[in-house]
Coordinates of C-alpha atoms and ligand atoms in Angstrom, one line a residue:
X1 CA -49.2 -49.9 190.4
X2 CA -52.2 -50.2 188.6
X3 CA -52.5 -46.8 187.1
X4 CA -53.9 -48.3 183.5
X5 CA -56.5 -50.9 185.6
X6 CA -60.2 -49.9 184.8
X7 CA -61.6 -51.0 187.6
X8 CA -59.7 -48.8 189.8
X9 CA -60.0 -45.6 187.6
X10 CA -63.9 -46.3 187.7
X11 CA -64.0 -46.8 191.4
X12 CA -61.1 -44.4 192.2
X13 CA -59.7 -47.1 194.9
X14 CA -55.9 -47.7 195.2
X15 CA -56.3 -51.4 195.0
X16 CA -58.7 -53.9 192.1
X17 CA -60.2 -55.2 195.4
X18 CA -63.8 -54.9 196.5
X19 CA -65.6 -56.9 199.5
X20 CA -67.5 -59.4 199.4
X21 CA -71.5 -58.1 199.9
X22 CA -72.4 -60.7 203.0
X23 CA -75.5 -60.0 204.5
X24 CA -75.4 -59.7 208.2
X25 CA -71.6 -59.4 208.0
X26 CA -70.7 -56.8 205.6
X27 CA -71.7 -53.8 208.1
X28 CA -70.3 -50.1 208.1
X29 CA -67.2 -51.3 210.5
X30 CA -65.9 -53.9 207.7
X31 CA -66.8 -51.4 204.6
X32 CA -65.1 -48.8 205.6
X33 CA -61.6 -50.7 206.8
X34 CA -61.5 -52.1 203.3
X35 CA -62.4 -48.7 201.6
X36 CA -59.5 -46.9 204.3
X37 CA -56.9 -50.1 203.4
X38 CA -57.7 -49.2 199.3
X39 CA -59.9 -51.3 198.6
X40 CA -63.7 -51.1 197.9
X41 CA -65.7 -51.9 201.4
X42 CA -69.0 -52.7 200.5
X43 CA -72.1 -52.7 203.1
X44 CA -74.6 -54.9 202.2
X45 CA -78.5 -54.5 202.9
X46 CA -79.5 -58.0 202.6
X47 CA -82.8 -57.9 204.6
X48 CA -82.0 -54.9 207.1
X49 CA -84.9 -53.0 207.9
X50 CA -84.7 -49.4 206.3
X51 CA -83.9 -47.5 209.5
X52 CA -81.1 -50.0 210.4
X53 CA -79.7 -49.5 207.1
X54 CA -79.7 -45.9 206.8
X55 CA -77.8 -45.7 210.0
X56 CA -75.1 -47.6 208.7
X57 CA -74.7 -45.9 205.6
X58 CA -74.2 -42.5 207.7
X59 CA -72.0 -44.4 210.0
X60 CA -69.8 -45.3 206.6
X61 CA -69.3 -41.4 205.8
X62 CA -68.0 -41.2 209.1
X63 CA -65.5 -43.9 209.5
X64 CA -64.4 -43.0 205.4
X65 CA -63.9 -40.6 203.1
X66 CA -62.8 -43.2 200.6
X67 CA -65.4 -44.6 197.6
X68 CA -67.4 -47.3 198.9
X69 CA -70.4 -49.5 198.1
X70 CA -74.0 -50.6 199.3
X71 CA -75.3 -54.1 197.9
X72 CA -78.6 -54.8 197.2
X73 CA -79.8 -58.3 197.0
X74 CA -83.0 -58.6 195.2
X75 CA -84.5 -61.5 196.8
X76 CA -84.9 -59.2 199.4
X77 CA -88.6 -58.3 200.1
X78 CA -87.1 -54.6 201.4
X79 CA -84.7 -53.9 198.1
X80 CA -87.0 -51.1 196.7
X81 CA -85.9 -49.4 200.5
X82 CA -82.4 -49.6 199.6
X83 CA -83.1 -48.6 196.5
X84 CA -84.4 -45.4 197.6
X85 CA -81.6 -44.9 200.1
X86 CA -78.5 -45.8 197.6
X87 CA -80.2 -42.4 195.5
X88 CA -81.1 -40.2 199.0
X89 CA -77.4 -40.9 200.3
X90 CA -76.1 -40.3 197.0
X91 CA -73.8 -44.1 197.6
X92 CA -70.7 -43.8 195.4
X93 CA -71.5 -47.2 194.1
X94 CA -73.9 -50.3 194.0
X95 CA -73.9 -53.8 193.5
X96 CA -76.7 -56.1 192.9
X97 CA -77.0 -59.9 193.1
X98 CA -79.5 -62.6 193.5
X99 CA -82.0 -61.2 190.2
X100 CA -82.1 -59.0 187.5
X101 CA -80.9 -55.4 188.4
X102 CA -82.5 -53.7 185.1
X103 CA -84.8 -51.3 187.3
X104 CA -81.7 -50.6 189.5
X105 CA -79.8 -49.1 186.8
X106 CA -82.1 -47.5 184.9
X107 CA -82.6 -45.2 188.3
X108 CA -79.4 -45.1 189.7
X109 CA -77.1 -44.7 186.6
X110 CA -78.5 -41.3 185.2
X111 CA -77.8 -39.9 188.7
X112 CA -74.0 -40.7 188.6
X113 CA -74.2 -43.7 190.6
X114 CA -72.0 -46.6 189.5
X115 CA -73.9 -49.6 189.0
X116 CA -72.2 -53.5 188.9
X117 CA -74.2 -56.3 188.7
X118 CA -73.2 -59.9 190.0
X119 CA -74.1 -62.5 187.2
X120 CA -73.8 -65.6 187.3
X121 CA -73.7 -66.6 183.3
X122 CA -72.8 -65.1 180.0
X123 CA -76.3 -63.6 179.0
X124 CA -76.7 -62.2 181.9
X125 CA -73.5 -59.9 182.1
X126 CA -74.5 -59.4 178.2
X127 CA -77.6 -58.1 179.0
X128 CA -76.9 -55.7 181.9
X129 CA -74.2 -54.1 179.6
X130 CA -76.7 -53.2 177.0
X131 CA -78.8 -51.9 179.9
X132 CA -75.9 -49.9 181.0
X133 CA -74.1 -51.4 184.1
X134 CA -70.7 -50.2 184.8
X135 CA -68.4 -53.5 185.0
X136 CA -69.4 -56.7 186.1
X137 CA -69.5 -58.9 189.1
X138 CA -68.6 -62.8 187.4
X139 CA -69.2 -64.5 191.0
X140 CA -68.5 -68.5 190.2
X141 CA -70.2 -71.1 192.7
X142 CA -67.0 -71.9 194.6
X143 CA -68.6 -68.5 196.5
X144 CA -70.5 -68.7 199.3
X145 CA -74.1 -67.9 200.2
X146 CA -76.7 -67.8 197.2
X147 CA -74.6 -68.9 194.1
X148 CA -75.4 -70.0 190.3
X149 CA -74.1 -73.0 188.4
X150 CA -70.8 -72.0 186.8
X151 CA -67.5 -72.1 188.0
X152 CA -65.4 -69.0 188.3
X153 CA -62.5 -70.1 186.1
X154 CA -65.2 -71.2 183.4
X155 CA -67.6 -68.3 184.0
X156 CA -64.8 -65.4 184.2
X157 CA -63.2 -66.6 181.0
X158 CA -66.4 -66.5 178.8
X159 CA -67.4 -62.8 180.5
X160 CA -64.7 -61.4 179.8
X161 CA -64.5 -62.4 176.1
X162 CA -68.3 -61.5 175.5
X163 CA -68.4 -58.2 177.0
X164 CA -66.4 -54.6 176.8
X165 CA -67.1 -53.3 180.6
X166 CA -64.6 -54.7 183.2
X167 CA -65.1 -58.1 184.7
X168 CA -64.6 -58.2 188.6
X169 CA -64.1 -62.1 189.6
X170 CA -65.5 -63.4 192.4
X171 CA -65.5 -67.1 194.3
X172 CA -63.0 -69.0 195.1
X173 CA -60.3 -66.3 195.7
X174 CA -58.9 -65.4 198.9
X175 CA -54.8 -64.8 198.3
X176 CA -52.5 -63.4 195.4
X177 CA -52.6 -67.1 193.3
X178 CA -56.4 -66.7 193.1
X179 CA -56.0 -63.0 192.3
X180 CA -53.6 -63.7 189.5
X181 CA -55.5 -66.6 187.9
X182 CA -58.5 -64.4 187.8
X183 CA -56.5 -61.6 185.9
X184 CA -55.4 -64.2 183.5
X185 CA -58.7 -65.6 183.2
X186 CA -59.6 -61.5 182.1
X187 CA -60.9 -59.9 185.5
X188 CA -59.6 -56.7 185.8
X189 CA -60.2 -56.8 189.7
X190 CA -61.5 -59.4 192.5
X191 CA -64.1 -59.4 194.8
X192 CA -63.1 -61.6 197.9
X193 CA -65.5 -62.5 201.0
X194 CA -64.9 -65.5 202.9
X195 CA -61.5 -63.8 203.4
X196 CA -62.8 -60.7 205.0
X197 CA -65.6 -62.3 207.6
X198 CA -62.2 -63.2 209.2
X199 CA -61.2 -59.7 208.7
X200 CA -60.1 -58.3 212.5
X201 CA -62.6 -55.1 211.5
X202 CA -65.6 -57.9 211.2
X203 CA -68.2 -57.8 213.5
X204 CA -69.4 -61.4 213.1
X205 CA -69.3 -64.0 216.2
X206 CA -66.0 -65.5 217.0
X207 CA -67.9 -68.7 216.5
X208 CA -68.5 -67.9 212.7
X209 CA -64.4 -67.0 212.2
X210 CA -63.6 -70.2 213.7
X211 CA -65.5 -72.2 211.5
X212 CA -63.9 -70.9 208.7
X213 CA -60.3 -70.8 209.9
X214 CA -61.0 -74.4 211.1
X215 CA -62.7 -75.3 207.5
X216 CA -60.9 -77.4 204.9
X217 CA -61.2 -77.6 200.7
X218 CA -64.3 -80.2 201.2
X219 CA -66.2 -78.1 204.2
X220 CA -68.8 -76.6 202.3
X221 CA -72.1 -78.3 200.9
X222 CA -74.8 -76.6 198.8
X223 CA -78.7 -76.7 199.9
X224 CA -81.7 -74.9 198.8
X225 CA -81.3 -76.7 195.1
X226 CA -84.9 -77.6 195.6
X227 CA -86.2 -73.8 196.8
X228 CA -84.1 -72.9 193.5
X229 CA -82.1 -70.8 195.6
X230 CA -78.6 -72.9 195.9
X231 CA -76.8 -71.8 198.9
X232 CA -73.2 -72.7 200.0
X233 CA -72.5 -72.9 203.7
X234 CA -70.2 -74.6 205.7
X235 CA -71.4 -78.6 206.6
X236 CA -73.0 -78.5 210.1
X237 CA -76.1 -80.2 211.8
X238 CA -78.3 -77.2 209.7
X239 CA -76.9 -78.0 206.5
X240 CA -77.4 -81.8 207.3
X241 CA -80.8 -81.2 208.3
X242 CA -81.8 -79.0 205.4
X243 CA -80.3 -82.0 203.2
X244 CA -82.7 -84.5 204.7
X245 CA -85.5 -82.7 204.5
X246 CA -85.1 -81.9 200.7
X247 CA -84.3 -85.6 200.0
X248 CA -88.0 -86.2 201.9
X249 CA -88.9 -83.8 199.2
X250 CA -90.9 -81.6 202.0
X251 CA -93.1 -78.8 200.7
X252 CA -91.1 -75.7 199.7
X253 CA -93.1 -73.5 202.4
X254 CA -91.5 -75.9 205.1
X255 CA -88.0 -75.7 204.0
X256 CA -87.9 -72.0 203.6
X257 CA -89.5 -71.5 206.9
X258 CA -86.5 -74.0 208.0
X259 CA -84.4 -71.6 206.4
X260 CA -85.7 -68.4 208.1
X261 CA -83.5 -66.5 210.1
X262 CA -80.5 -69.1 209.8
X263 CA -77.9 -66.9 208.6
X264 CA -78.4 -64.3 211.7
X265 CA -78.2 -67.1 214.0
X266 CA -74.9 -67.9 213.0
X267 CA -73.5 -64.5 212.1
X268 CA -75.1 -62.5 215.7
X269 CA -76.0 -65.4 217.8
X270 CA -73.0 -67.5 216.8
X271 CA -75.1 -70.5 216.7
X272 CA -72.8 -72.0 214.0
X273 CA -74.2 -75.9 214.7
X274 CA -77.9 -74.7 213.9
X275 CA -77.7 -71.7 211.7
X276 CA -76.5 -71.3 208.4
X277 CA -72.1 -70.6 208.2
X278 CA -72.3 -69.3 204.5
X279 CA -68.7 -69.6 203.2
X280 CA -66.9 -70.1 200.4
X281 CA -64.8 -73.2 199.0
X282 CA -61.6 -71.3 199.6
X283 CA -62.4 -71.5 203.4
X284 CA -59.5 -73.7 203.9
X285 CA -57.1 -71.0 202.9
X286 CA -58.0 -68.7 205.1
X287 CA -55.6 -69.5 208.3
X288 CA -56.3 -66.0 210.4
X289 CA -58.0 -62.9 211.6
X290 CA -56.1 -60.5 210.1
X291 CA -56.7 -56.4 209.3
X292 CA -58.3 -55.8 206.6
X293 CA -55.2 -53.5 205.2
X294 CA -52.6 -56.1 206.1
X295 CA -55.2 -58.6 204.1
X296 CA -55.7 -56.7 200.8
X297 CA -51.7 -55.8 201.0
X298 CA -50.5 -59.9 201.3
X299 CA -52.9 -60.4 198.3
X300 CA -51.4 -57.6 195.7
X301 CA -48.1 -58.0 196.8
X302 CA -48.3 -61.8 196.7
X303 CA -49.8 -61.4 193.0
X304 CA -47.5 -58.8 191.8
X305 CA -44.6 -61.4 192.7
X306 CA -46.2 -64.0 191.3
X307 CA -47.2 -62.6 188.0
X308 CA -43.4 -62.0 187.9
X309 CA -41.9 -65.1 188.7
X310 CA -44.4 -66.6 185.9
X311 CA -43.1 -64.3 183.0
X312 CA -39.6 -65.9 184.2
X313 CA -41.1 -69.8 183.9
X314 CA -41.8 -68.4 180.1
X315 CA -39.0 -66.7 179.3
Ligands
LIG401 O1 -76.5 -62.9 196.2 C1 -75.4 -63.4 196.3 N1 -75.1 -64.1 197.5 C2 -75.9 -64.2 198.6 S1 -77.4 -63.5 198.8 C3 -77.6 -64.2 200.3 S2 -79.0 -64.0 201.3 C4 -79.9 -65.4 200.9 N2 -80.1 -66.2 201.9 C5 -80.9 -67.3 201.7 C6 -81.3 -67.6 200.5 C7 -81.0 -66.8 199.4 C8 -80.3 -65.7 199.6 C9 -76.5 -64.9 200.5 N3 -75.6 -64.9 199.6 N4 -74.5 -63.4 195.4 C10 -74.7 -62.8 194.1 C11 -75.3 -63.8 193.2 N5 -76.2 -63.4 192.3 N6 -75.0 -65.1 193.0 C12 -75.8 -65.6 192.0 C13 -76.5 -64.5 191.6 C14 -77.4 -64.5 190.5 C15 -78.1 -65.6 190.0 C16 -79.0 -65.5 189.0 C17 -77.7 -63.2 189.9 C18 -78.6 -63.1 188.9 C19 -79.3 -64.2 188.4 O2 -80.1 -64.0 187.4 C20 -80.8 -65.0 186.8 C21 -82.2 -65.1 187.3 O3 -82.9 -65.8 186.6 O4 -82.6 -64.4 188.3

C-alpha cells in the first residue's frame, strides 16, 4: 500500500498522514503516537518559549525513532528560536504556516531538512516551489485556528494542477471519505487535526475533547477578520464576545489584547466558555477519543474500501 505515493517516499512514513500543527496541543506525547502509528506526528512551537520547546523535541527522540515534524508558525514573535532549534536538533522535517517561509527554506533545505509550507492560495504554493519547498500544505478554511479564504476542495484542486511537488490537503478532513475526496481533488496525502485533539495520546483538557465530540457541522464561527488574522473556533461566550466587539469596530490593540492567551485557556486551563476552542468544520464527525493508531488505521482502511467500491459505481 502506497509504495508509488510521494509523500510517503519523501517522509519515509507508512501512512500519507501527517498531524495537524495545533499550538498548545500538538506536544511531543501526540507527535510521536502518530509518527509510532505511521503517520507523521508533528509538534508544533506556536509561541513556546525556547527552553520549553527544546525539551519537547528531545522528549520526541525518545518516545520515536520514526520521521517526525516541528511546525513553525510565523506570527510567532519566537519563530527565529525554533528556527534555530529545527537546524541544532537536526528535525527530520518542518512545516510552516501563518506567513511566508522563504527565509526558512533557504536555511533549512541545504542542510537536508525537508521543508513544507502551508498556503493558503495558488501563488503562494507557486512561489515556495520556486524557492524550493518539498511538497505542499493546501490547508482550506473549513480548518481550524488561523485560516485563509479558500475552501479546500477549491484550493486543493488548483494546487495541484499549478505545481509539480506533492500537495498535502488539509481542512475539513477527519475520516477515509475526506481522505479520498482529497486524493481525487490531487493530494497525494492529508493532514488532519481536529481529529487528533481527540486523539487518546492528546494532552489537551477533557473540556476541549468534549467540545468537539459534542460539536455539530454549524459549531464553528470565524473571528479576528478585522485583526486580519481569521480564526475558526468553536462558538462559545469568547467567540461571541470577540464578535461584538469587532462589530463596535474597537481599536485593533483592544481586540488582540482580548485575544491574548485565549487559546491556552482553553487547551491547559480547559476554560472552553472563555478561551478560544480552535476547531475545524469537520468537528461534528469526530464522535470519540480514540488512539491515534486505531485513528489513522479507520481512515486508510475506510479510503482504500471506498476508492474501491467507487471504481465499481463506474464500471
Ligand atoms: O497557522 C495555521 N493555523 C493556526 S496558527 C494559530 S496560532 C494563532 N492564534 C491566534 C491568531 C493567529 C494565530 C492557530 N492556527 N495554519 C496554517 C495557515 N497558514 N493557515 C493559513 C496560512 C497562511 C495564510 C497566508 C499562510 C501563508 C499566508 O501567506 C500570505 C501572507 O500574505 O502572509
Amino acid at each position: 500500500m502506497f509504495s508509488s505515493n510521494r509523500v510517503v517516499k519523501l517522509l519515509k512514513i507508512k501512512y500519507p498522514v501527517v498531524q495537524g500543527a495545533m499550538a498548545w496541543v500538538a506536544d511531543a506525547d501526540l507527535a510521536a503516537a502518530v509518527s509510532n502509528a505511521g503517520g507523521l506526528g508533528i509538534v508544533a512551537a506556536g509561541n513556546m518559549p525556547p527552553e520549553m520547546l527544546d525539551a519537547e523535541l528531545l522528549k520526541v527522540r525518545r518516545l520515536t525513532d520514526k520521521p517526525f515534524g516541528l511546525n513553525i508558525m510565523l506570527l510567532s514573535p519566537t519563530w527565529k528560536d525554533a528556527l534555530d532549534l529545527a537546524e541544532r536538533h537536526g528535525v527530520p522535517v518542518v512545516t510552516t504556516g501563518a506567513g511566508l517561509p522563504g527565509k526558512v527554506i533557504e536555511r533549512l533545505s541545504p542542510l537536508g531538512i525537508t521543508v513544507i509550507p502551508v498556503v493558503a492560495s495558488v501563488a503562494h504554493a507557486e512561489r515556495v516551489e520556486k524557492q524550493g519547498a518539498a511538497a505542499v500544505i493546501a490547508e482550506g478554511m473549513e480548518a481550524g485556528g488561523h485560516i485563509g479564504e479558500i475552501t479546500t476542495m477549491a484550493l486543493t484542486s488548483q494546487v495541484s494542477q499549478a505545481i509539480k511537488i506533492p500537495v498535502i490537503a488539509a481542512g475539513g478532513v477527519a475520516d477515509g471519505r475526506g481522505m479520498l475526496a482529497a486524493f481525487a481533488l490531487g493530494a497525494e496525502a492529508v493532514q488532519i487535526g481536529t481529529r487528533f485533539v481527540c486523539a487518546a495520546e492528546s494532552n489537551v483538557h477533557i473540556n476541549f475533547k468534549k467540545k468537539i465530540i459534542g460539536a455539530n457541522d454549524r459549531s464553528t464561527v470565524i473571528t479576528g477578520r478585522a485583526l486580519g488574522h481569521p480564526v475558526r473556533s468553536i462558538k462559545n461566550k469568547f467567540t461571541q464576545a470577540f464578535t461584538d466587539m469587532e462589530a463596535r469596530a474597537v481599536p485593533i490593540e483592544n481586540l488582540d489584547k482580548f485575544g491574548s492567551g485565549k487559546l491556552r485557556a482553553a487547551v491547559v486551563d480547559g476554560d472552553v466558555e472563555n478561551g478560544s476552542v480552535m476547531s475545524g468544520q469537520i468537528a461534528g464527525l469526530v464522535r470519540a477519543i480514540q488512539p491515534a493508531g486505531q485513528i489513522i488505521e479507520e481512515i486508510v482502511t475506510e479510503a482504500a474500501s471506498l476508492s474501491r467500491a467507487i471504481a465499481e459505481r463506474f464500471a
